[in-house]
PDB file of C-alpha atoms and ligand atoms in Angstrom:
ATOM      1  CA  UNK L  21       0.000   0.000   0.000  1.00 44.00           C
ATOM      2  CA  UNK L  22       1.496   3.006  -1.133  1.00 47.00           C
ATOM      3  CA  UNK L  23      -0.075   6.802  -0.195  1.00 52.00           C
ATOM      4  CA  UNK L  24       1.042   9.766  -2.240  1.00 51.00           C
ATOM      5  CA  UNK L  25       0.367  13.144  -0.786  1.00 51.00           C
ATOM      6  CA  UNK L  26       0.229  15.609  -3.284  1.00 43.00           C
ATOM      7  CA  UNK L  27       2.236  18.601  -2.652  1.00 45.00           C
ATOM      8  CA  UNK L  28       1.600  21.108  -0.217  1.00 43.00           C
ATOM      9  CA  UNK L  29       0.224  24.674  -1.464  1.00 40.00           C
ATOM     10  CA  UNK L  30       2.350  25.838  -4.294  1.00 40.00           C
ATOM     11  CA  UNK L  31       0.928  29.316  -4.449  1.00 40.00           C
ATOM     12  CA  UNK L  32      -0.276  30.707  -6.670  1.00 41.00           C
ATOM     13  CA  UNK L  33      -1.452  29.068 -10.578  1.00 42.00           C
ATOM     14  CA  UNK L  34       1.148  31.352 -12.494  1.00 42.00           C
ATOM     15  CA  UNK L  35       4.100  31.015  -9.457  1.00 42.00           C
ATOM     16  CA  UNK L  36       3.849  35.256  -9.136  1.00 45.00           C
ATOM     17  CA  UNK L  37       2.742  37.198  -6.208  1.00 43.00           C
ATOM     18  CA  UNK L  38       0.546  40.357  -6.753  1.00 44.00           C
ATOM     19  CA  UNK L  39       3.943  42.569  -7.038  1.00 45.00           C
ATOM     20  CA  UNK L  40       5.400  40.376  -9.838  1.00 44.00           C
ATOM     21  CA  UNK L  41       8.330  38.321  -7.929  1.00 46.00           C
ATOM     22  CA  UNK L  42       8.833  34.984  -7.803  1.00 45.00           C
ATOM     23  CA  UNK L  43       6.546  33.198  -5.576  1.00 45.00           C
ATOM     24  CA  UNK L  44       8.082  31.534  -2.456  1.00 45.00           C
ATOM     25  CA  UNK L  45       6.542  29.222   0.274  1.00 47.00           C
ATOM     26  CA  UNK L  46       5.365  32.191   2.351  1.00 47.00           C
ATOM     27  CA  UNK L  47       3.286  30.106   4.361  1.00 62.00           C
ATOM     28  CA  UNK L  48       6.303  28.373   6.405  1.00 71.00           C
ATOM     29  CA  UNK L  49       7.134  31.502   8.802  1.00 73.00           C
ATOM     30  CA  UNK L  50      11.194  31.858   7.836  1.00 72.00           C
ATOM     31  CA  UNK L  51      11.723  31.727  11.795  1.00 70.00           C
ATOM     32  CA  UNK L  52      10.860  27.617  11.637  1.00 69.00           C
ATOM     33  CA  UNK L  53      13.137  26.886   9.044  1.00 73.00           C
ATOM     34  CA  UNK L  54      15.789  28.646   9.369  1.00 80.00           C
ATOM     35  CA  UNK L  55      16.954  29.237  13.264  1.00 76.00           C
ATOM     36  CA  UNK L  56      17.285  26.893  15.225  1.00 78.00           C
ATOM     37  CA  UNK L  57      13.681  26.039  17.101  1.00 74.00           C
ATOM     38  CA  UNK L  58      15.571  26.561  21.086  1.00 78.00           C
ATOM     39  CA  UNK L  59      17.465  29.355  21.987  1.00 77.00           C
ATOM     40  CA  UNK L  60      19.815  28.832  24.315  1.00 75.00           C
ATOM     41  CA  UNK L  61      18.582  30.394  27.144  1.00 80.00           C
ATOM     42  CA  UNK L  62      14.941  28.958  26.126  1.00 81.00           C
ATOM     43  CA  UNK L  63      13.261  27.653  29.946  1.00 88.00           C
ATOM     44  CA  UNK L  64      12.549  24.026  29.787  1.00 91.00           C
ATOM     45  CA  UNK L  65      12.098  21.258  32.605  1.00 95.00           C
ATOM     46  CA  UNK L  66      15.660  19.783  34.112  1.00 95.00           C
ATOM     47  CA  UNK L  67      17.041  16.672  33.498  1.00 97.00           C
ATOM     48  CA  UNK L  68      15.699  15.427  36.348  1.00 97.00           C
ATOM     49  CA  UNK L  69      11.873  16.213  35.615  1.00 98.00           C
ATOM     50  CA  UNK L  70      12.612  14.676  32.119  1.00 98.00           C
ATOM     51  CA  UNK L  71      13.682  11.320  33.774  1.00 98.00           C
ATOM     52  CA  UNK L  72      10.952  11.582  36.110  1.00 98.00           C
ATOM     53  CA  UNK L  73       8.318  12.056  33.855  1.00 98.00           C
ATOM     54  CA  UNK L  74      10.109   8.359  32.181  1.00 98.00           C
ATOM     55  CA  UNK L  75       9.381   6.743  35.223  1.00 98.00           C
ATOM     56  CA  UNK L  76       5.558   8.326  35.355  1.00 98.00           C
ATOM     57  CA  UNK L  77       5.166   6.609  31.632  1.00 98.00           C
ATOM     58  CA  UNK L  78       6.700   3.079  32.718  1.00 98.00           C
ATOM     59  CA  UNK L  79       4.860   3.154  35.769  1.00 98.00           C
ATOM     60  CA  UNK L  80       1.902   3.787  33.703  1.00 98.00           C
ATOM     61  CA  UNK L  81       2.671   0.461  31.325  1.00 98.00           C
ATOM     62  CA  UNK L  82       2.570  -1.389  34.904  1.00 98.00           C
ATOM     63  CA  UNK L  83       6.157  -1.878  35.383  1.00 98.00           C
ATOM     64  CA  UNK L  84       8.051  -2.127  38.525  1.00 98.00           C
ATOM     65  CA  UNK L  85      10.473   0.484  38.003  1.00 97.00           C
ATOM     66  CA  UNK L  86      12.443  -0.234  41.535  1.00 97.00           C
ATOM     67  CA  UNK L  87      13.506  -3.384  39.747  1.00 97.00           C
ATOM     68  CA  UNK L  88      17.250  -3.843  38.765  1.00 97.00           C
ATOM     69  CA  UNK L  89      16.940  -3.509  34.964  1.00 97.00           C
ATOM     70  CA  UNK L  90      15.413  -0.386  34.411  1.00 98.00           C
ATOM     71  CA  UNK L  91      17.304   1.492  37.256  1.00 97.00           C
ATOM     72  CA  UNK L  92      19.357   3.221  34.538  1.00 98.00           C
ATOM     73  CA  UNK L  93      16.506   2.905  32.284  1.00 98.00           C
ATOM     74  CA  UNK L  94      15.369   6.916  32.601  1.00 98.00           C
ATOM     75  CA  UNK L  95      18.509   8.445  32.193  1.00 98.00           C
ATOM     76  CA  UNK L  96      19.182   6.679  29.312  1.00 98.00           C
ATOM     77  CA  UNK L  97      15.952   7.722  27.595  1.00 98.00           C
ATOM     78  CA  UNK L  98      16.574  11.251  28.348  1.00 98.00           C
ATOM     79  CA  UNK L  99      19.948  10.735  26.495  1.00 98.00           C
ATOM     80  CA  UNK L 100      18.476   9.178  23.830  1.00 98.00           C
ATOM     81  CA  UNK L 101      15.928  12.004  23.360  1.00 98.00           C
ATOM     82  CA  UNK L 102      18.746  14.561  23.506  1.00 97.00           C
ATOM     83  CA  UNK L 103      20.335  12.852  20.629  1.00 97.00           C
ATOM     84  CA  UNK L 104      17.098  12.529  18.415  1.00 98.00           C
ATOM     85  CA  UNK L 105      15.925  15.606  19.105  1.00 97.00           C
ATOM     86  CA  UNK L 106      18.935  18.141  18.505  1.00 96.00           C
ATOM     87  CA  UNK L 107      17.768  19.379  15.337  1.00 96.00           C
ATOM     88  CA  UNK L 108      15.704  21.622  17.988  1.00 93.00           C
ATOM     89  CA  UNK L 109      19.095  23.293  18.706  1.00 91.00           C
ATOM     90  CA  UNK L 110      20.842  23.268  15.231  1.00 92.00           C
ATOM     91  CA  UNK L 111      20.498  26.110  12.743  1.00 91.00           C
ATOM     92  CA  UNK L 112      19.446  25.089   9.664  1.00 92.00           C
ATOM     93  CA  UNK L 113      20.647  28.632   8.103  1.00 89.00           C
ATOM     94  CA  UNK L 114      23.891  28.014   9.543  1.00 89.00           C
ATOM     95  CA  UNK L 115      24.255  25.196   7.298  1.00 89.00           C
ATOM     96  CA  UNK L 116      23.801  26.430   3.951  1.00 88.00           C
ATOM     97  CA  UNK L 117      25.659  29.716   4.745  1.00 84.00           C
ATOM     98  CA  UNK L 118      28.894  27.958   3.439  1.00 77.00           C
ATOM     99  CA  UNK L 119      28.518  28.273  -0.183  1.00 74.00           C
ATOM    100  CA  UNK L 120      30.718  28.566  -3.172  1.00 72.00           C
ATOM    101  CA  UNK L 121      30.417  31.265  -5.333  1.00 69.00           C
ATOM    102  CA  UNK L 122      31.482  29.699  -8.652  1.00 68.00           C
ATOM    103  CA  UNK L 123      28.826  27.406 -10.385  1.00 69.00           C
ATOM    104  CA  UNK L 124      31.354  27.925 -13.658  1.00 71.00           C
ATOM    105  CA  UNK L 125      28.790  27.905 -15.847  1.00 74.00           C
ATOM    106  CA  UNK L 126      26.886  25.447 -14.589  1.00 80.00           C
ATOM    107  CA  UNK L 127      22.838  25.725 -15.417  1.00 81.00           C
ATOM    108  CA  UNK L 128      21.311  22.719 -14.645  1.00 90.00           C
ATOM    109  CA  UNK L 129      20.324  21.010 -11.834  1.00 92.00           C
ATOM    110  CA  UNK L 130      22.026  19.371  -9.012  1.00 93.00           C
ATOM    111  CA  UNK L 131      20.302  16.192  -7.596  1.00 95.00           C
ATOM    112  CA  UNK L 132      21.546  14.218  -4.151  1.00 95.00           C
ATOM    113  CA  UNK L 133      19.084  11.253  -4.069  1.00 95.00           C
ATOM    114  CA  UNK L 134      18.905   8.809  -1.230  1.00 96.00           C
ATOM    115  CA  UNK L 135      19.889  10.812   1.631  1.00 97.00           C
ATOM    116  CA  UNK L 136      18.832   8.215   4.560  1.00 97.00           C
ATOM    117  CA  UNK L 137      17.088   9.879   7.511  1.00 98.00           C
ATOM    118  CA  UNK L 138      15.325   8.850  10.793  1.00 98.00           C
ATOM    119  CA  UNK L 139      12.734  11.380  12.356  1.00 98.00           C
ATOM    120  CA  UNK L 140       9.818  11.263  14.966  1.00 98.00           C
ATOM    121  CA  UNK L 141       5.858  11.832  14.221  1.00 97.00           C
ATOM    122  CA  UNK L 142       4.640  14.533  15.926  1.00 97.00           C
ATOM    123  CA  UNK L 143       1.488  12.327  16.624  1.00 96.00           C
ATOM    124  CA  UNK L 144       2.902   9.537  18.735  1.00 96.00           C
ATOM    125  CA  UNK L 145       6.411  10.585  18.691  1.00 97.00           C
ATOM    126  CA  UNK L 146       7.462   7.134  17.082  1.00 97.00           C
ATOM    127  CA  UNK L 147      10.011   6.691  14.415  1.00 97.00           C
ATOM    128  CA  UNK L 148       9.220   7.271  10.938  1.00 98.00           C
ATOM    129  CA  UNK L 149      12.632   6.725   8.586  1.00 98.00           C
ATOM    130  CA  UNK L 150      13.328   6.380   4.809  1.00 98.00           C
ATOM    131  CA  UNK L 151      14.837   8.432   2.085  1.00 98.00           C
ATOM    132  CA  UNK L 152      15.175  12.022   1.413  1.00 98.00           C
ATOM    133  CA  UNK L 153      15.775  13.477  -2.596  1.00 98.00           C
ATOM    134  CA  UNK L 154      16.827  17.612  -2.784  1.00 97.00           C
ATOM    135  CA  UNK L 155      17.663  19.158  -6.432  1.00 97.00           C
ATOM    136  CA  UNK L 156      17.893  22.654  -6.644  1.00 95.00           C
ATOM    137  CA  UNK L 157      19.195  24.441  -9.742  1.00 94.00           C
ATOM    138  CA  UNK L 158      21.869  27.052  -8.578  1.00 91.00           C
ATOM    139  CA  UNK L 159      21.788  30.654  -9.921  1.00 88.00           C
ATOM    140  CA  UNK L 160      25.193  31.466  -8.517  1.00 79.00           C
ATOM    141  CA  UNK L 161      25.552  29.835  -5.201  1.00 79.00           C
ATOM    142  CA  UNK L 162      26.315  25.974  -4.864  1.00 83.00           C
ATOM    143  CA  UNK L 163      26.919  24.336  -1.203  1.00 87.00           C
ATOM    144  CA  UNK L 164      28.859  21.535  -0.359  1.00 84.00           C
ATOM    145  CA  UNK L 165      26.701  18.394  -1.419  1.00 82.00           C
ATOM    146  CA  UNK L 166      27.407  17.151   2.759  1.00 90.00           C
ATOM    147  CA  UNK L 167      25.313  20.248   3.578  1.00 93.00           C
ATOM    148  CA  UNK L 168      21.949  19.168   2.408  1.00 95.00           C
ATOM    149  CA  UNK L 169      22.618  16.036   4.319  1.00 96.00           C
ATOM    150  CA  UNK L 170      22.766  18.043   7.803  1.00 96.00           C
ATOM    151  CA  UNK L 171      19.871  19.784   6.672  1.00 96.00           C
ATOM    152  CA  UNK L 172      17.661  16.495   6.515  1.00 97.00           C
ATOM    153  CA  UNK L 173      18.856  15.727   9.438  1.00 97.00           C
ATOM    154  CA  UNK L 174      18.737  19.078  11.905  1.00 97.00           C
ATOM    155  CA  UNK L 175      14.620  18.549  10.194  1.00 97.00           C
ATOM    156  CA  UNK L 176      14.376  15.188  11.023  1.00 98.00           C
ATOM    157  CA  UNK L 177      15.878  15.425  14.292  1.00 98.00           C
ATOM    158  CA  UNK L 178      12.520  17.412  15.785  1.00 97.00           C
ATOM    159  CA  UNK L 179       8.975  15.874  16.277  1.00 97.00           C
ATOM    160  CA  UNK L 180       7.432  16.442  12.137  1.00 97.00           C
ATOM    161  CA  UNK L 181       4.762  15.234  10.025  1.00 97.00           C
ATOM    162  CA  UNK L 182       6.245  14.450   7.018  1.00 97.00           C
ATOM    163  CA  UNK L 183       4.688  16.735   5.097  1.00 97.00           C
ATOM    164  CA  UNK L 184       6.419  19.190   6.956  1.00 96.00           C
ATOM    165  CA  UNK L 185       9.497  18.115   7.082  1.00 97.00           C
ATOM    166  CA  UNK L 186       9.379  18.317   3.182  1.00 97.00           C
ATOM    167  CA  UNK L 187       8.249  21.390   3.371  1.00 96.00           C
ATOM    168  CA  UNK L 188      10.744  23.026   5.706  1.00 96.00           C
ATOM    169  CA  UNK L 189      13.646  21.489   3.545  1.00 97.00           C
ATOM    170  CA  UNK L 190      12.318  23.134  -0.032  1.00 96.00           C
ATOM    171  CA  UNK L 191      11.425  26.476   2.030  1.00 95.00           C
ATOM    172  CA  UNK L 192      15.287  26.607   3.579  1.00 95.00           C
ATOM    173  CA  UNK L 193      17.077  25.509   0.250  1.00 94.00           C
ATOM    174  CA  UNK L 194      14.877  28.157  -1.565  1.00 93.00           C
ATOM    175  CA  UNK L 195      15.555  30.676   0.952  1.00 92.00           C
ATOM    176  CA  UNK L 196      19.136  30.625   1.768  1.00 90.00           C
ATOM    177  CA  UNK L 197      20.545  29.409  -1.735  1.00 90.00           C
ATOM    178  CA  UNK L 198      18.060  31.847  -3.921  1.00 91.00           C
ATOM    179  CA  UNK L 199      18.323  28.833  -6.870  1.00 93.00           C
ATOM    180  CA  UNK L 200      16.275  28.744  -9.882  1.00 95.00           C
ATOM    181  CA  UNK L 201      14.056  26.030  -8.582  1.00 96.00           C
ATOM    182  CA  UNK L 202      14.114  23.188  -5.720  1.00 97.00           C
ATOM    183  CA  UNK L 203      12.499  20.194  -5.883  1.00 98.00           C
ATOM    184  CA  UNK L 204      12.088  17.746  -2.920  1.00 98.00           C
ATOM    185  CA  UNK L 205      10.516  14.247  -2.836  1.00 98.00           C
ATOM    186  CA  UNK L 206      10.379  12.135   0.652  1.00 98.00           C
ATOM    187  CA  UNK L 207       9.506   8.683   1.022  1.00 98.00           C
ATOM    188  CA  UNK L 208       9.092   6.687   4.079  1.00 97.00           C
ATOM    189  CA  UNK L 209       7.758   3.934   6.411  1.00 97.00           C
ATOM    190  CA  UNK L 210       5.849   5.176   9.778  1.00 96.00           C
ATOM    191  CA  UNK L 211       6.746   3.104  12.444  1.00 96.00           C
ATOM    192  CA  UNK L 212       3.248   4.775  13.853  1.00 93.00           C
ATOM    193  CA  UNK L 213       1.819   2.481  10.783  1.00 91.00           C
ATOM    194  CA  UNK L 214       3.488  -0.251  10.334  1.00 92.00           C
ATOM    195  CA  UNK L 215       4.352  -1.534  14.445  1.00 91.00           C
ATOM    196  CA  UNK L 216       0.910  -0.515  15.537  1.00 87.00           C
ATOM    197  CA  UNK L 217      -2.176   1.274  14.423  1.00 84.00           C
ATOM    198  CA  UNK L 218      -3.833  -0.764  11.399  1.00 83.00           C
ATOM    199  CA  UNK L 219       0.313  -2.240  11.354  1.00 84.00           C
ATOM    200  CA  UNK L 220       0.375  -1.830   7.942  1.00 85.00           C
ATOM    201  CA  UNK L 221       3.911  -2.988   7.486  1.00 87.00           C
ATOM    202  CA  UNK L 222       5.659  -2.053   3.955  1.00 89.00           C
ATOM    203  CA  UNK L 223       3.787   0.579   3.593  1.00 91.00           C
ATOM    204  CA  UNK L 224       5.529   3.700   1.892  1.00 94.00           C
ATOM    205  CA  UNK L 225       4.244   7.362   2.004  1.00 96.00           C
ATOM    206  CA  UNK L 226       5.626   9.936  -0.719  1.00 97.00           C
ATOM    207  CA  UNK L 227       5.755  13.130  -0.258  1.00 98.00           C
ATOM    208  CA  UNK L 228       6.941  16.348  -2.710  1.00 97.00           C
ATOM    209  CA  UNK L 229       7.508  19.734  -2.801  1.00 97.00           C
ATOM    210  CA  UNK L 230       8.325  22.366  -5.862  1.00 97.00           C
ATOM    211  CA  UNK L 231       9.554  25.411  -6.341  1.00 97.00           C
ATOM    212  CA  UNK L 232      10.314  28.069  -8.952  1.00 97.00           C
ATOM    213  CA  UNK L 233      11.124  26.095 -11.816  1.00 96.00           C
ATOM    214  CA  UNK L 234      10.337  22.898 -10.735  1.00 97.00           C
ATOM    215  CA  UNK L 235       6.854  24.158  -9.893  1.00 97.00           C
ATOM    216  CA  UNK L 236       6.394  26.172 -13.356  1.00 97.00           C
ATOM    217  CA  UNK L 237       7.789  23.260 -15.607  1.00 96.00           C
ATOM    218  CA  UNK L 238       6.734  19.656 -15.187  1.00 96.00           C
ATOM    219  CA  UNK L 239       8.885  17.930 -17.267  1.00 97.00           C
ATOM    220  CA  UNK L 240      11.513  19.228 -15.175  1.00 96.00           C
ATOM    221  CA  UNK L 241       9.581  17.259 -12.354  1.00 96.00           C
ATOM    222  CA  UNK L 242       9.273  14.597 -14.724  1.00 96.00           C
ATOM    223  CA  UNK L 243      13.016  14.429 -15.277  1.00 96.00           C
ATOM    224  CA  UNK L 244      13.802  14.778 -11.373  1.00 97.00           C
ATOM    225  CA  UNK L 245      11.446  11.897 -10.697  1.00 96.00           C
ATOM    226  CA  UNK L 246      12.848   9.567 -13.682  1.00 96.00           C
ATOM    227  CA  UNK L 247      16.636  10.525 -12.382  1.00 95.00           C
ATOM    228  CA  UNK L 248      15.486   9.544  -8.257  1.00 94.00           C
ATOM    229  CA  UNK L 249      14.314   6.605 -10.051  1.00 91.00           C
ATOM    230  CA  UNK L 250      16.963   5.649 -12.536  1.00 85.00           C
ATOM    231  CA  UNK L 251      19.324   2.648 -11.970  1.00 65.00           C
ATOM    232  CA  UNK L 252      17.203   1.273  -9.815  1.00 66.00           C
TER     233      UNK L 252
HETATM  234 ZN1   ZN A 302       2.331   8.958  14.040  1.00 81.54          ZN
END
């Protein structure tokens, strides 16, 4: 069983806004996708609330939790959290602000398919993993190919719907990079799905999301969608 969720609001038909420019996702506010979601000095419960609200939840299940083998058990949750959450405190702008000028003449577009990533659904906060696809067709400012990599990731690495999380990585490309066009296409298995629920294991959801070009030209979809596919 496959689902494909057509992309999110595009704008409008002829990619303009009312003063002429080029259209952009407008309705991500810039402050999501491109600082990072904490500040520093944001207030937020200790440590210790964090591993005592862990004990609340296994207490809940009907565990013992005096007994030997999940002594440690809190703690450890709260480190794992820290670790798949930090894309709360990771700047997304940050990222992409190392770029190279020269693109040499370059005009078409670059694709990095099959960029692996694991994130959490905002719904049950269970995993939901697969495969992230970013071209973007640079006008003058190309980044290093390892930076869109950390940009799935800082995404992923917050509670998201997918549909979001595709979002948020088309809005921050387009944003920071200016390019011609992006185009980004997400699929993956929710854990939410597939280990409970109707435990529909297998099951794949796509998501997409186009910009400028992309957007305005569908065989250049076409061809991004053939070239994710190709070799295959
Ligand atoms: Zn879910």
């Amino acid at each position: 069983m496959d689902a494909l969720i057509k992309p999110l609001r595009t704008g409008k038909p002829d990619g303009k806004s009312a003063d002429g420019k080029e259209f952009r996702p407008a309705e991500l506010d810039p402050a999501e996708f491109l600082a990072a979601a904490v500040k520093p000095d944001h207030p937020r419960p200790s440590r210790g609330e964090a591993e005592q609200a862990v004990k609340t939840l296994l207490a809940y299940i009907g565990e013992d939790i005096s007994r030997e083998g999940l002594l440690d058990t809190p703690r450890r949750v709260v480190e794992a959290y820290d670790e798949l959450f930090q894309g709360y405190h990771q700047c997304p702008a940050e990222v992409l602000n190392r770029t190279f000028g020269e693109t040499a003449g370059y005009d078409d577009f670059v694709l990095i398919r099959d960029m692996s990533f694991t994130s959490h659904c905002e719904h049950h906060v269970m995993p939901f993993y697969g495969k992230a696809h970013i071209a973007y067709t640079p006008v003058e400012r190309v980044v290093g190919l390892s930076k869109l990599a950390r940009l799935v990731d800082i995404f992923a690495h917050r509670l998201q719907t997918q549909e979001h999380l595709t979002a948020q990585i088309a809005a921050a490309v387009d944003e920071v990079l200016k390019p011609r066009g992006v185009a980004v296409m997400i699929e993956a298995e929710h854990t939410c799905m597939s280990v409970r629920g109707i435990g529909k294991q297998g099951a794949m959801t796509f998501t997409s999301r186009f910009t400028g070009m992309f957007r305005d030209n569908p065989a250049e979809q076409a061809r991004f969608m053939s070239m994710i596919r190709g070799g295959r």
